[in-house]
Every structure is written in C-alpha cells, then in structure tokens.
PDB file of C-alpha atoms in Angstrom:
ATOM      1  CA  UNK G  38     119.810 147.253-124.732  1.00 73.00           C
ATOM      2  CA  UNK G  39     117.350 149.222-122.547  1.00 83.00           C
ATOM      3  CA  UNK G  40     119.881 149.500-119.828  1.00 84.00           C
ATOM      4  CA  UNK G  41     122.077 150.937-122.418  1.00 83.00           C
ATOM      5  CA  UNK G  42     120.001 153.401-123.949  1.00 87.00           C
ATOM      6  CA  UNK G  43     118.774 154.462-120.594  1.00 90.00           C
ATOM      7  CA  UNK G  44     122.277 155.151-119.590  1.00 89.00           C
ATOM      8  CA  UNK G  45     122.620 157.575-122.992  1.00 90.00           C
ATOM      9  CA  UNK G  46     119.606 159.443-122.307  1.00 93.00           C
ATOM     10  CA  UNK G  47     120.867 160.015-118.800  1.00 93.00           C
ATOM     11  CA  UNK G  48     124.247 160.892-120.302  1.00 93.00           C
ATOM     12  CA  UNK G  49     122.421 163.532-122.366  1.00 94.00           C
ATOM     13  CA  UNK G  50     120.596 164.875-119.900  1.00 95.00           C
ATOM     14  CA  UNK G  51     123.612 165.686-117.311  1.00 95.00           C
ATOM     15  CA  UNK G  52     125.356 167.053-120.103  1.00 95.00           C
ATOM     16  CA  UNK G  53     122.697 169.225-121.190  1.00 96.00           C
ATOM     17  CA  UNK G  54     122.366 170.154-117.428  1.00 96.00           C
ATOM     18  CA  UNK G  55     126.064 170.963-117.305  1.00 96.00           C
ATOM     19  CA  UNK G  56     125.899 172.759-120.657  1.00 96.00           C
ATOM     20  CA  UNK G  57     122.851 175.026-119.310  1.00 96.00           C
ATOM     21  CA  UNK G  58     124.428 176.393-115.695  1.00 97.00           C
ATOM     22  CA  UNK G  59     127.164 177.128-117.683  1.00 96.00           C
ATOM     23  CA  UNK G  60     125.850 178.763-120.204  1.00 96.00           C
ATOM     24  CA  UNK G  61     123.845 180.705-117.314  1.00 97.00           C
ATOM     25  CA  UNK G  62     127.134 181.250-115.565  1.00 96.00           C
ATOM     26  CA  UNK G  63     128.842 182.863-118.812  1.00 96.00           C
ATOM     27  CA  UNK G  64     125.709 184.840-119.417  1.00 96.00           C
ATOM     28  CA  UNK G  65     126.146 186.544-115.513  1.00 97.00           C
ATOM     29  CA  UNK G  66     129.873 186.908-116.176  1.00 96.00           C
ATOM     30  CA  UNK G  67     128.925 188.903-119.209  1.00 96.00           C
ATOM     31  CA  UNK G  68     126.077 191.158-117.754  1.00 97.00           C
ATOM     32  CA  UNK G  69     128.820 191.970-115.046  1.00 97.00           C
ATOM     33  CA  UNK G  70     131.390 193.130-117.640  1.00 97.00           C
ATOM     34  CA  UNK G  71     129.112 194.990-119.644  1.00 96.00           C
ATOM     35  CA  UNK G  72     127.410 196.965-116.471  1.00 97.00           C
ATOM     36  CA  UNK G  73     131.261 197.731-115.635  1.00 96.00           C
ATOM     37  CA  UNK G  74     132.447 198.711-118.911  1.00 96.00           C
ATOM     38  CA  UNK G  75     129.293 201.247-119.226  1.00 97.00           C
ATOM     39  CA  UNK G  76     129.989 202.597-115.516  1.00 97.00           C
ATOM     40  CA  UNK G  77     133.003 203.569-116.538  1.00 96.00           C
ATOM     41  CA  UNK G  78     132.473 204.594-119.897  1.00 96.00           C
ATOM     42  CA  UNK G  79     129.803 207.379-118.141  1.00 96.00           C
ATOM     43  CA  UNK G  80     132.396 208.298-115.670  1.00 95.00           C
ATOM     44  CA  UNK G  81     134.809 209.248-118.197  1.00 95.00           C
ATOM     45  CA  UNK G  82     132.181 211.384-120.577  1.00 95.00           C
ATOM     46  CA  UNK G  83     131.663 213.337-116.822  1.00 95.00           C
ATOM     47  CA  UNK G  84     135.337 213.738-116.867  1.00 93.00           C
ATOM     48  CA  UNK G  85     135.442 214.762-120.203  1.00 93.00           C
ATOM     49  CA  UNK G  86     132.884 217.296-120.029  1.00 92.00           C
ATOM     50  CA  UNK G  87     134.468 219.163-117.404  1.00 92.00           C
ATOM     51  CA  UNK G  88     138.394 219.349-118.837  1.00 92.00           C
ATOM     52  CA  UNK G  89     139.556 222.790-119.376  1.00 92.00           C
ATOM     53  CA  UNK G  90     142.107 222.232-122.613  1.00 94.00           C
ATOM     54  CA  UNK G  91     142.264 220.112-125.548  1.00 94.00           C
ATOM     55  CA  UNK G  92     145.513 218.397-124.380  1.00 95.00           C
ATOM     56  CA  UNK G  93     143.537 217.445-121.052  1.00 94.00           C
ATOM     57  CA  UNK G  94     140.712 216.227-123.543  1.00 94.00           C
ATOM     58  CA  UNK G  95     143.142 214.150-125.505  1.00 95.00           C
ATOM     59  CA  UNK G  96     144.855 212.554-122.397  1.00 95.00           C
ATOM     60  CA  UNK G  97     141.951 211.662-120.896  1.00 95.00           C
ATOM     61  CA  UNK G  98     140.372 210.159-124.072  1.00 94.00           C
ATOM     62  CA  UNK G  99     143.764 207.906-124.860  1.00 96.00           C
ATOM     63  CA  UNK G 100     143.939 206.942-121.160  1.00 95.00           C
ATOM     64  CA  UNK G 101     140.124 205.594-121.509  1.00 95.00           C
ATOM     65  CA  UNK G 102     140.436 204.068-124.817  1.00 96.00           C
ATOM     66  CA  UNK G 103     143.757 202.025-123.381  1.00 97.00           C
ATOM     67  CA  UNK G 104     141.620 201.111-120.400  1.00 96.00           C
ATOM     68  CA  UNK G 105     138.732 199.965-122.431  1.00 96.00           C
ATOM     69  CA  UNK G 106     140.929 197.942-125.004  1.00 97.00           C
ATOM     70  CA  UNK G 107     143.153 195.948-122.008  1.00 97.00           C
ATOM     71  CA  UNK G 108     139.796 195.142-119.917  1.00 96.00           C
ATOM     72  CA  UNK G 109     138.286 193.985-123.643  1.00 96.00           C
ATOM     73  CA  UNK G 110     141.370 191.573-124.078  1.00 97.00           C
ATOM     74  CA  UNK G 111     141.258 190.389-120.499  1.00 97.00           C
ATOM     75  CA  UNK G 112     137.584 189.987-120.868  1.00 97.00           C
ATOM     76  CA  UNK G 113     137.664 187.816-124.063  1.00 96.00           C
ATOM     77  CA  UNK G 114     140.217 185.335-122.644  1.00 97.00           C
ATOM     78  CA  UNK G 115     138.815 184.811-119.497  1.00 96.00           C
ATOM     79  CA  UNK G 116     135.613 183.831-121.816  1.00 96.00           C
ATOM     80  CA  UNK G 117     137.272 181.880-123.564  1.00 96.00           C
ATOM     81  CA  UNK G 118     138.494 180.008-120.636  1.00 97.00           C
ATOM     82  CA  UNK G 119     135.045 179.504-119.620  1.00 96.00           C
ATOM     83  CA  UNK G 120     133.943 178.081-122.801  1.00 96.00           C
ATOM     84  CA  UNK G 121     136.736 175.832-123.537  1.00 96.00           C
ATOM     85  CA  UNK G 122     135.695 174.474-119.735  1.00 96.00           C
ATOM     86  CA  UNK G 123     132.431 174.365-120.256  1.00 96.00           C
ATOM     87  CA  UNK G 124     132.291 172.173-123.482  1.00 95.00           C
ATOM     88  CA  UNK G 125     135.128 169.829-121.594  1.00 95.00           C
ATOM     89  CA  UNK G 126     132.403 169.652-118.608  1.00 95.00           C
ATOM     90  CA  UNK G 127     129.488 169.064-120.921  1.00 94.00           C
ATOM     91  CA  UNK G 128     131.109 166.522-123.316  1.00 95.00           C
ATOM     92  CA  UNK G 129     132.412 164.106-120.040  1.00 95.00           C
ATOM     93  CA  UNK G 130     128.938 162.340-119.464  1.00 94.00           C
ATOM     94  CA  UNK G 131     128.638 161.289-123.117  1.00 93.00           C
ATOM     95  CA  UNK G 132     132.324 160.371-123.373  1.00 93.00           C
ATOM     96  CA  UNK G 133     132.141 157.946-119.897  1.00 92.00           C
ATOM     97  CA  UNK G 134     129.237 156.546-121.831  1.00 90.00           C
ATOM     98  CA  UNK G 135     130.953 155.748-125.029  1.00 90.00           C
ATOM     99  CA  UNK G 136     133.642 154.210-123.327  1.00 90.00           C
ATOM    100  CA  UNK G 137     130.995 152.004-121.440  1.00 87.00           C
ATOM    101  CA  UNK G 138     129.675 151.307-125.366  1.00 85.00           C
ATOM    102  CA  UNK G 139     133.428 150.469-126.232  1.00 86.00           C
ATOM    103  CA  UNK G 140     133.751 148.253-123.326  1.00 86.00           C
ATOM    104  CA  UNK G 141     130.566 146.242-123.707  1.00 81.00           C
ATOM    105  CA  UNK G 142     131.129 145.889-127.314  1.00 80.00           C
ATOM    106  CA  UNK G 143     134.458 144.757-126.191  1.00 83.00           C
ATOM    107  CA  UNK G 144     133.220 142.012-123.717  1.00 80.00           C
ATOM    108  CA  UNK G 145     130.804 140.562-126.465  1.00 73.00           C
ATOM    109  CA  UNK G 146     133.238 140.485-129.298  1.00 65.00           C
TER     110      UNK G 146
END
C-alpha cells in the first residue's frame, strides 16, 4: 500500500509539474501576442493620424480591423491547441497510475 500511494503522489507531482511549464509556456505565448497586437495597433493610429481624406481614413481603419480580427482567430486556436495538449500531457501520469491500480487490483482478484 505504501508503494502504491507513493507512486500516486509521484503521479501528482509530475503532473502538476507538467501542468505548471505549460501553463508558463501559454502565459509567454500570450505576452508575445499581446506585445504584437499593441505594436501594431500604435503603428496604425501613426498611420491614421497622418491620412489626408476620409476614404484613406476608412481604408486604413477596415484594413486594420480585418488584420486584428484574422490574427484574433488564429490566436485563439493555436491556444486552444495548447490547452487541449497541455491537459492530455498533464492527465498521462495519473492515468499510467490508474491503470497500474487496475492491474494490481486485477492480479489480486
């Protein structure tokens, strides 16, 4: 029995190890989109402040708000990616050790 919980504790700890560089990972990957998404956003109020006509204006803004709404979408899935991975990573240890529990229970029955 000792062997056994020792082996879940251990199981919970990698996981939570996994679960925490990921989690670090995802929080880097997100820093990195938002520094990029307010880069450009002050690039294109620059841009906007020095158009000469309203049509300009209007191009510039659609063009922008198109940019910002496909890098958005992009953005999201690729997170979601990285989650979906991440609890997949995280879960293993404590699913190799409930099918150790399933095996020993198993060889005594």
């Amino acid at each position: 029995m000792n062997e056994m919980a020792k082996g879940n504790v251990e199981a919970m700890v990698e996981a939570s190890r996994i679960a925490a560089k990921g989690l670090e990972t995802l929080g880097q990957e997100m820093a990195e989109y938002g520094r990029k998404s307010f880069e450009h956003a002050t690039a294109t109020a620059k841009t906007l402040a020095s158009v000469k006509s309203p049509t300009e204006f209007m191009k510039l803004q659609s063009d922008f708000v198109r940019q910002s709404f496909d890098s958005f979408v992009a953005e999201a899935s690729k997170t979601t990616e990285m989650m979906i991975k991440l609890a997949g990573d995280a879960a293993q240890p404590i699913s190799n050790r409930v099918a150790v529990a399933a095996d020993k229970v198993k060889t005594v029955a």
